[in-house]
mmCIF file of C-alpha atoms in Angstrom:
data_model
loop_
_atom_site.group_PDB
_atom_site.id
_atom_site.type_symbol
_atom_site.label_atom_id
_atom_site.label_comp_id
_atom_site.label_asym_id
_atom_site.label_seq_id
_atom_site.Cartn_x
_atom_site.Cartn_y
_atom_site.Cartn_z
ATOM 1 C CA MET A 1 19.702 3.838 11.821
ATOM 2 C CA SER A 2 21.850 6.972 12.287
ATOM 3 C CA TYR A 3 25.218 7.174 10.039
ATOM 4 C CA ASN A 4 28.685 8.636 10.664
ATOM 5 C CA TYR A 5 28.985 10.667 7.680
ATOM 6 C CA GLU A 6 32.694 11.723 8.040
ATOM 7 C CA ASP A 7 33.511 7.587 8.523
ATOM 8 C CA LEU A 8 31.508 6.653 5.007
ATOM 9 C CA SER A 9 33.477 6.806 1.708
ATOM 10 C CA TRP A 10 31.696 7.861 -1.432
ATOM 11 C CA SER A 11 31.543 4.370 -2.920
ATOM 12 C CA GLU A 12 30.317 2.862 0.328
ATOM 13 C CA VAL A 13 27.506 5.908 0.227
ATOM 14 C CA ARG A 14 26.916 4.724 -3.573
ATOM 15 C CA ASP A 15 26.436 0.983 -2.395
ATOM 16 C CA LEU A 16 23.981 1.898 0.468
ATOM 17 C CA PHE A 17 21.992 3.998 -2.292
ATOM 18 C CA ARG A 18 21.936 1.000 -4.750
ATOM 19 C CA LYS A 19 20.791 -1.045 -2.002
ATOM 20 C CA TRP A 20 17.842 1.079 -0.686
ATOM 21 C CA ARG A 21 16.427 1.222 -4.342
ATOM 22 C CA GLU A 22 16.737 -2.261 -5.122
ATOM 23 C CA ASP A 23 14.845 -2.880 -1.917
ATOM 24 C CA ASN A 24 12.385 0.272 -2.740
ATOM 25 C CA GLU A 25 13.144 1.766 0.816
ATOM 26 C CA ARG A 26 12.949 5.322 0.714
ATOM 27 C CA LYS A 27 15.308 6.511 3.436
ATOM 28 C CA SER A 28 14.397 10.183 2.201
ATOM 29 C CA GLU A 29 16.639 11.774 5.290
ATOM 30 C CA ASP A 30 19.620 9.799 5.068
ATOM 31 C CA VAL A 31 19.385 10.204 1.464
ATOM 32 C CA VAL A 32 19.613 13.934 1.551
ATOM 33 C CA ASN A 33 21.992 14.030 4.274
ATOM 34 C CA LEU A 34 24.347 11.458 2.812
ATOM 35 C CA TRP A 35 24.024 13.314 -0.764
ATOM 36 C CA GLU A 36 24.889 16.475 0.599
ATOM 37 C CA ALA A 37 27.708 15.379 3.133
ATOM 38 C CA VAL A 38 29.430 13.017 0.880
ATOM 39 C CA LEU A 39 27.894 12.376 -2.417
ATOM 40 C CA GLU A 40 27.375 15.894 -4.124
ATOM 41 C CA ASP A 41 30.867 16.691 -4.551
ATOM 42 C CA LYS A 42 31.564 12.964 -5.965
ATOM 43 C CA GLN A 43 28.904 12.631 -8.184
ATOM 44 C CA HIS A 44 30.971 12.641 -11.449
ATOM 45 C CA LYS A 45 32.612 9.375 -9.883
ATOM 46 C CA LEU A 46 29.183 7.662 -10.011
ATOM 47 C CA GLY A 47 29.291 6.752 -13.823
ATOM 48 C CA ASN A 48 26.108 5.319 -15.183
ATOM 49 C CA GLU A 49 24.275 5.103 -11.723
ATOM 50 C CA ARG A 50 24.756 9.129 -11.604
ATOM 51 C CA HIS A 51 21.201 9.937 -13.088
ATOM 52 C CA LEU A 52 19.470 7.119 -10.990
ATOM 53 C CA VAL A 53 21.214 8.755 -7.568
ATOM 54 C CA LEU A 54 19.928 12.181 -8.773
ATOM 55 C CA GLU A 55 16.185 10.707 -9.191
ATOM 56 C CA GLN A 56 16.550 9.039 -5.752
ATOM 57 C CA VAL A 57 17.707 12.420 -4.166
ATOM 58 C CA ILE A 58 14.829 14.438 -5.964
ATOM 59 C CA ILE A 59 12.449 12.121 -4.558
ATOM 60 C CA ALA A 60 14.167 12.106 -0.919
ATOM 61 C CA SER A 61 14.660 15.979 -0.490
ATOM 62 C CA LEU A 62 10.768 16.340 -1.638
ATOM 63 C CA ASP A 63 9.752 13.896 0.664
ATOM 64 C CA CYS A 64 11.577 16.211 3.542
ATOM 65 C CA TYR A 65 10.812 19.233 1.923
ATOM 66 C CA ARG A 66 14.111 20.348 1.052
ATOM 67 C CA ILE A 67 12.961 22.318 -2.286
ATOM 68 C CA LEU A 68 16.652 23.682 -2.960
ATOM 69 C CA VAL A 69 18.264 20.223 -2.996
ATOM 70 C CA ALA A 70 15.669 18.765 -5.495
ATOM 71 C CA GLU A 71 15.523 22.222 -7.694
ATOM 72 C CA GLU A 72 19.502 21.539 -7.774
ATOM 73 C CA CYS A 73 19.340 17.849 -9.133
ATOM 74 C CA ILE A 74 16.476 18.742 -11.385
ATOM 75 C CA LYS A 75 18.485 21.401 -12.923
ATOM 76 C CA ILE A 76 21.288 18.903 -13.568
ATOM 77 C CA LEU A 77 19.196 16.482 -15.039
ATOM 78 C CA SER A 78 17.358 19.326 -17.260
ATOM 79 C CA VAL A 79 20.649 20.590 -18.711
ATOM 80 C CA GLU A 80 21.697 16.835 -19.576
ATOM 81 C CA PHE A 81 18.057 15.989 -20.469
ATOM 82 C CA PRO A 82 16.374 19.113 -22.115
ATOM 83 C CA GLY A 83 12.608 18.288 -23.116
ATOM 84 C CA SER A 84 12.458 15.147 -21.249
ATOM 85 C CA LEU A 85 9.170 14.122 -19.783
ATOM 86 C CA ARG A 86 10.507 12.182 -17.185
ATOM 87 C CA VAL A 87 12.425 15.330 -16.049
ATOM 88 C CA GLN A 88 9.079 17.509 -16.275
ATOM 89 C CA LYS A 89 7.579 15.036 -14.117
ATOM 90 C CA TYR A 90 9.982 15.881 -11.628
ATOM 91 C CA ARG A 91 9.137 19.536 -11.855
ATOM 92 C CA ALA A 92 5.414 18.771 -11.387
ATOM 93 C CA MET A 93 6.108 16.997 -8.198
ATOM 94 C CA ARG A 94 8.258 20.129 -6.946
ATOM 95 C CA LEU A 95 5.189 22.200 -7.797
ATOM 96 C CA GLU A 96 2.922 19.514 -5.800
ATOM 97 C CA ALA A 97 5.400 19.856 -2.788
ATOM 98 C CA LEU A 98 5.103 23.298 -2.896
ATOM 99 C CA GLU A 99 0.914 22.897 -3.029
ATOM 100 C CA ARG A 100 0.949 24.831 -6.201
ATOM 101 C CA PHE A 101 -1.497 21.893 -7.399
ATOM 102 C CA ASP A 102 -3.021 24.077 -10.287
ATOM 103 C CA GLU A 103 0.213 24.345 -12.072
ATOM 104 C CA ALA A 104 1.423 21.130 -11.265
ATOM 105 C CA LEU A 105 -2.224 19.691 -12.885
ATOM 106 C CA ASP A 106 -1.015 21.894 -16.045
ATOM 107 C CA LEU A 107 2.351 20.691 -16.226
ATOM 108 C CA LEU A 108 1.039 17.049 -16.209
ATOM 109 C CA ASP A 109 -1.782 17.373 -18.787
ATOM 110 C CA ALA A 110 1.069 18.734 -21.165
ATOM 111 C CA ILE A 111 3.059 15.637 -20.334
ATOM 112 C CA ILE A 112 -0.123 13.293 -21.036
ATOM 113 C CA ARG A 113 -0.778 15.264 -24.343
ATOM 114 C CA LYS A 114 2.756 14.357 -25.672
ATOM 115 C CA ASP A 115 2.455 11.153 -24.398
ATOM 116 C CA GLU A 116 -0.811 9.253 -23.874
ATOM 117 C CA THR A 117 0.729 5.825 -22.839
ATOM 118 C CA ASN A 118 2.918 7.488 -20.177
ATOM 119 C CA ALA A 119 1.225 6.204 -16.643
ATOM 120 C CA ALA A 120 3.521 8.262 -14.255
ATOM 121 C CA PRO A 121 1.613 11.572 -14.820
ATOM 122 C CA ARG A 122 -1.937 10.269 -14.776
ATOM 123 C CA LYS A 123 -1.044 8.894 -11.454
ATOM 124 C CA ARG A 124 0.227 11.993 -9.999
ATOM 125 C CA ARG A 125 -2.833 13.453 -11.127
ATOM 126 C CA ILE A 126 -5.024 11.078 -9.233
ATOM 127 C CA ALA A 127 -2.490 11.453 -5.942
ATOM 128 C CA ILE A 128 -2.929 15.370 -6.645
ATOM 129 C CA LEU A 129 -6.740 15.187 -6.347
ATOM 130 C CA LYS A 130 -6.615 12.615 -3.430
ATOM 131 C CA ALA A 131 -4.497 15.252 -1.654
ATOM 132 C CA ARG A 132 -6.754 18.062 -1.827
ATOM 133 C CA GLY A 133 -9.616 15.695 -0.480
ATOM 134 C CA ARG A 134 -11.434 15.677 -3.990
ATOM 135 C CA THR A 135 -12.175 12.128 -3.826
ATOM 136 C CA ALA A 136 -15.014 11.640 -6.058
ATOM 137 C CA GLU A 137 -12.959 13.354 -8.915
ATOM 138 C CA ALA A 138 -9.877 10.939 -7.691
ATOM 139 C CA ILE A 139 -12.189 8.162 -8.428
ATOM 140 C CA LYS A 140 -13.278 9.168 -11.479
ATOM 141 C CA GLU A 141 -9.874 9.926 -12.944
ATOM 142 C CA LEU A 142 -8.562 6.558 -11.869
ATOM 143 C CA CYS A 143 -11.494 4.676 -13.524
ATOM 144 C CA GLU A 144 -10.406 6.362 -16.674
ATOM 145 C CA TYR A 145 -6.742 5.313 -15.925
ATOM 146 C CA LEU A 146 -7.695 1.682 -15.419
ATOM 147 C CA LYS A 147 -9.355 1.801 -18.770
ATOM 148 C CA LYS A 148 -5.883 2.173 -20.342
ATOM 149 C CA PHE A 149 -3.917 0.425 -17.801
ATOM 150 C CA MET A 150 -6.092 -2.549 -16.568
ATOM 151 C CA SER A 151 -3.222 -4.853 -15.415
ATOM 152 C CA ASP A 152 -2.320 -2.238 -13.059
ATOM 153 C CA GLN A 153 -2.649 -3.557 -9.537
ATOM 154 C CA GLU A 154 -1.568 -0.777 -7.371
ATOM 155 C CA ALA A 155 -4.057 1.319 -9.301
ATOM 156 C CA TRP A 156 -6.761 -1.207 -8.476
ATOM 157 C CA HIS A 157 -5.993 -1.386 -4.846
ATOM 158 C CA GLU A 158 -5.672 2.402 -4.603
ATOM 159 C CA LEU A 159 -9.400 2.665 -6.266
ATOM 160 C CA CYS A 160 -10.541 0.122 -3.779
ATOM 161 C CA ASN A 161 -9.399 2.470 -0.893
ATOM 162 C CA LEU A 162 -11.382 5.513 -2.350
ATOM 163 C CA TYR A 163 -14.327 2.895 -2.631
ATOM 164 C CA LEU A 164 -13.743 2.475 1.007
ATOM 165 C CA ALA A 165 -13.202 5.985 1.905
ATOM 166 C CA GLU A 166 -16.427 6.975 0.554
ATOM 167 C CA GLY A 167 -18.263 3.871 1.883
ATOM 168 C CA ASP A 168 -19.201 2.058 -1.355
ATOM 169 C CA TYR A 169 -17.971 -1.258 -0.156
ATOM 170 C CA ALA A 170 -19.720 -3.520 -3.072
ATOM 171 C CA LYS A 171 -17.259 -1.402 -5.424
ATOM 172 C CA ALA A 172 -14.530 -1.619 -3.128
ATOM 173 C CA ALA A 173 -15.025 -5.462 -3.032
ATOM 174 C CA PHE A 174 -14.908 -5.694 -6.960
ATOM 175 C CA CYS A 175 -11.534 -3.596 -6.878
ATOM 176 C CA MET A 176 -10.004 -5.960 -4.531
ATOM 177 C CA GLU A 177 -11.227 -9.322 -6.691
ATOM 178 C CA GLU A 178 -9.353 -7.665 -9.755
ATOM 179 C CA VAL A 179 -6.455 -7.286 -7.111
ATOM 180 C CA LEU A 180 -7.085 -11.407 -6.222
ATOM 181 C CA LEU A 181 -6.899 -12.193 -10.105
ATOM 182 C CA HIS A 182 -3.144 -11.157 -10.126
ATOM 183 C CA ASN A 183 -2.255 -12.696 -6.743
ATOM 184 C CA PRO A 184 -4.461 -15.363 -6.115
ATOM 185 C CA HIS A 185 -2.012 -16.812 -3.591
ATOM 186 C CA SER A 186 -1.810 -13.723 -1.395
ATOM 187 C CA HIS A 187 -3.675 -14.264 2.251
ATOM 188 C CA LEU A 188 -3.454 -10.823 2.630
ATOM 189 C CA ILE A 189 -5.760 -9.912 -0.512
ATOM 190 C CA HIS A 190 -8.150 -12.510 0.652
ATOM 191 C CA GLN A 191 -8.201 -11.279 4.561
ATOM 192 C CA ARG A 192 -8.875 -7.704 2.719
ATOM 193 C CA LEU A 193 -11.826 -8.969 0.822
ATOM 194 C CA GLY A 194 -13.268 -11.157 3.941
ATOM 195 C CA GLU A 195 -12.981 -7.916 5.857
ATOM 196 C CA ILE A 196 -15.126 -6.038 3.014
ATOM 197 C CA ARG A 197 -17.534 -8.540 2.822
ATOM 198 C CA TYR A 198 -18.038 -8.849 6.928
ATOM 199 C CA THR A 199 -18.573 -4.912 6.667
ATOM 200 C CA MET A 200 -21.245 -5.124 3.984
ATOM 201 C CA GLY A 201 -23.355 -7.340 6.382
ATOM 202 C CA GLY A 202 -26.051 -9.613 5.579
ATOM 203 C CA ILE A 203 -26.043 -13.276 6.017
ATOM 204 C CA GLU A 204 -24.978 -13.884 2.219
ATOM 205 C CA ASN A 205 -22.088 -11.566 2.681
ATOM 206 C CA ILE A 206 -20.946 -13.165 5.893
ATOM 207 C CA GLU A 207 -20.774 -16.390 4.405
ATOM 208 C CA ILE A 208 -18.685 -15.132 1.484
ATOM 209 C CA ALA A 209 -16.670 -13.427 4.102
ATOM 210 C CA LYS A 210 -16.271 -16.441 5.859
ATOM 211 C CA SER A 211 -14.885 -18.343 2.613
ATOM 212 C CA TYR A 212 -12.277 -15.352 2.159
ATOM 213 C CA TYR A 213 -11.191 -15.934 5.497
ATOM 214 C CA SER A 214 -10.800 -19.482 5.226
ATOM 215 C CA GLN A 215 -8.593 -19.297 2.034
ATOM 216 C CA ALA A 216 -6.497 -16.712 4.496
ATOM 217 C CA VAL A 217 -5.935 -19.349 6.841
ATOM 218 C CA LYS A 218 -5.309 -22.086 4.721
ATOM 219 C CA LEU A 219 -2.781 -20.181 2.706
ATOM 220 C CA ASN A 220 -1.550 -18.796 5.853
ATOM 221 C CA SER A 221 -2.484 -20.500 9.137
ATOM 222 C CA HIS A 222 -0.397 -17.914 11.402
ATOM 223 C CA ASN A 223 -2.615 -14.993 10.186
ATOM 224 C CA LEU A 224 -4.381 -14.061 13.451
ATOM 225 C CA ARG A 225 -6.548 -11.409 11.986
ATOM 226 C CA ALA A 226 -8.272 -13.986 9.584
ATOM 227 C CA LEU A 227 -8.544 -16.498 12.126
ATOM 228 C CA TYR A 228 -10.442 -13.801 14.226
ATOM 229 C CA GLY A 229 -12.589 -12.764 11.101
ATOM 230 C CA LEU A 230 -13.315 -16.330 10.614
ATOM 231 C CA TYR A 231 -14.476 -16.816 13.966
ATOM 232 C CA LEU A 232 -16.607 -13.734 13.851
ATOM 233 C CA CYS A 233 -18.264 -14.856 10.769
ATOM 234 C CA CYS A 234 -19.315 -18.446 12.307
ATOM 235 C CA GLY A 235 -20.536 -16.464 15.387
ATOM 236 C CA HIS A 236 -23.223 -14.690 12.949
ATOM 237 C CA ILE A 237 -23.710 -18.009 11.051
ATOM 238 C CA SER A 238 -24.448 -19.853 14.249
ATOM 239 C CA ASN A 239 -26.873 -17.151 15.716
ATOM 240 C CA SER A 240 -28.565 -16.686 12.164
ATOM 241 C CA LYS A 241 -31.419 -18.127 10.793
ATOM 242 C CA ALA A 242 -29.404 -20.704 8.806
ATOM 243 C CA THR A 243 -30.307 -24.370 8.073
ATOM 244 C CA LEU A 244 -29.274 -26.147 11.291
ATOM 245 C CA SER A 245 -26.683 -28.188 9.349
ATOM 246 C CA LYS A 246 -25.073 -25.019 8.096
ATOM 247 C CA ARG A 247 -25.053 -23.228 12.046
ATOM 248 C CA LYS A 248 -23.749 -26.723 13.320
ATOM 249 C CA GLU A 249 -20.913 -26.849 10.681
ATOM 250 C CA ALA A 250 -19.985 -22.803 11.817
ATOM 251 C CA GLN A 251 -20.108 -23.508 15.158
ATOM 252 C CA LYS A 252 -17.615 -26.501 14.793
ATOM 253 C CA LEU A 253 -15.256 -24.316 12.543
ATOM 254 C CA GLY A 254 -15.688 -21.684 15.005
ATOM 255 C CA GLN A 255 -14.443 -23.306 17.738
ATOM 256 C CA TRP A 256 -11.437 -24.508 15.725
ATOM 257 C CA ALA A 257 -10.508 -20.989 15.256
ATOM 258 C CA LEU A 258 -10.810 -19.980 18.512
ATOM 259 C CA SER A 259 -8.352 -22.829 19.730
ATOM 260 C CA GLN A 260 -6.071 -21.828 16.671
ATOM 261 C CA ILE A 261 -5.939 -18.170 18.270
ATOM 262 C CA THR A 262 -5.761 -19.522 22.029
ATOM 263 C CA GLU A 263 -2.899 -21.648 20.761
ATOM 264 C CA LYS A 264 -1.048 -19.020 18.739
ATOM 265 C CA THR A 265 -1.222 -16.387 21.219
ATOM 266 C CA LYS A 266 -0.237 -18.637 24.208
ATOM 267 C CA LYS A 267 3.197 -18.621 22.202
ATOM 268 C CA LYS A 268 3.406 -15.273 21.240
ATOM 269 C CA SER A 269 2.631 -13.893 24.553
ATOM 270 C CA LYS A 270 3.081 -14.894 28.443
ATOM 271 C CA ASP A 271 0.888 -11.708 29.670
ATOM 272 C CA ASP A 272 -2.028 -12.833 31.826
ATOM 273 C CA LYS A 273 -4.062 -10.098 29.705
ATOM 274 C CA SER A 274 -4.431 -12.348 26.433
ATOM 275 C CA SER A 275 -5.832 -15.336 28.194
ATOM 276 C CA LYS A 276 -8.540 -13.121 29.560
ATOM 277 C CA TYR A 277 -9.384 -12.036 25.970
ATOM 278 C CA ILE A 278 -9.554 -15.773 25.083
ATOM 279 C CA GLN A 279 -11.599 -16.650 27.865
ATOM 280 C CA ALA A 280 -14.076 -13.369 26.822
ATOM 281 C CA LEU A 281 -14.352 -14.839 23.006
ATOM 282 C CA ASP A 282 -15.135 -18.489 24.125
ATOM 283 C CA GLN A 283 -17.845 -17.166 26.939
ATOM 284 C CA ALA A 284 -19.301 -15.329 23.503
ATOM 285 C CA PHE A 285 -19.268 -18.718 21.593
ATOM 286 C CA GLY A 286 -20.631 -20.429 24.545
ATOM 287 C CA ASN A 287 -23.653 -18.397 24.831
ATOM 288 C CA LEU A 288 -24.758 -19.211 21.476
ATOM 289 C CA ASP A 289 -27.577 -21.915 21.339
ATOM 290 C CA LEU A 290 -28.425 -24.053 18.439
ATOM 291 C CA LYS A 291 -31.950 -24.116 17.743
ATOM 292 C CA SER A 292 -33.801 -25.974 14.731
ATOM 293 C CA ASN A 293 -35.933 -24.034 12.117
#
């Protein structure tokens, strides 16, 4: 959304910034442009929100590579809070944006030595290692981080992504199971676990994936990706060397998943192509023959 900066008062811009902070929206370009056009000269009117806005502008300007804007805001905070570790973190982020990674790491290490309970600089270290393609080192750092901050869901999720990038699916599944402990009712986490187990392959993992996909569908019946995953798992089990009863159960569940996919895609799309895709899936299941062992 584009804004006519001349028509907005400083209080309207302040309220916009506040809304974006509360909604966790970056809106980096808008933040920087509105800051320069409206708020920069009116910052003394912001009261208690002034420092929050300055931090918001720093992050937005680094996103947009507006280094001079970030430096000016960092300078303001440095004068008001000399020696602040929080301000030091923004200095490290500026160095990171300038790709002076070694200097940024040194500064982050200094912050960690002063306050070992500070999670933010540790996360920035991991982000730098990841940005430089040093995935193995990033994994090692993140594992050390999680020994101290075991309840950090975002860190477990990030570690899962790093293991997936390395092709270590068993460890990725373990990390996602840790995330599931914190969010047992999230259909997306069950879906992701199903995808990881399905990728690992083998009848045992396929059956586990089927359970995760089933739970994802139970939590959100509109999750088409989980329905399709459930359908694929049932297809594998139906054509495997599992017992006849298991294969019959899988075929029945797969046909139900296919009917749900058909019903939901017909509601969402009137495109003839979607019906062709469904027919292709139906034919794939129709070609599976159940034979007793």
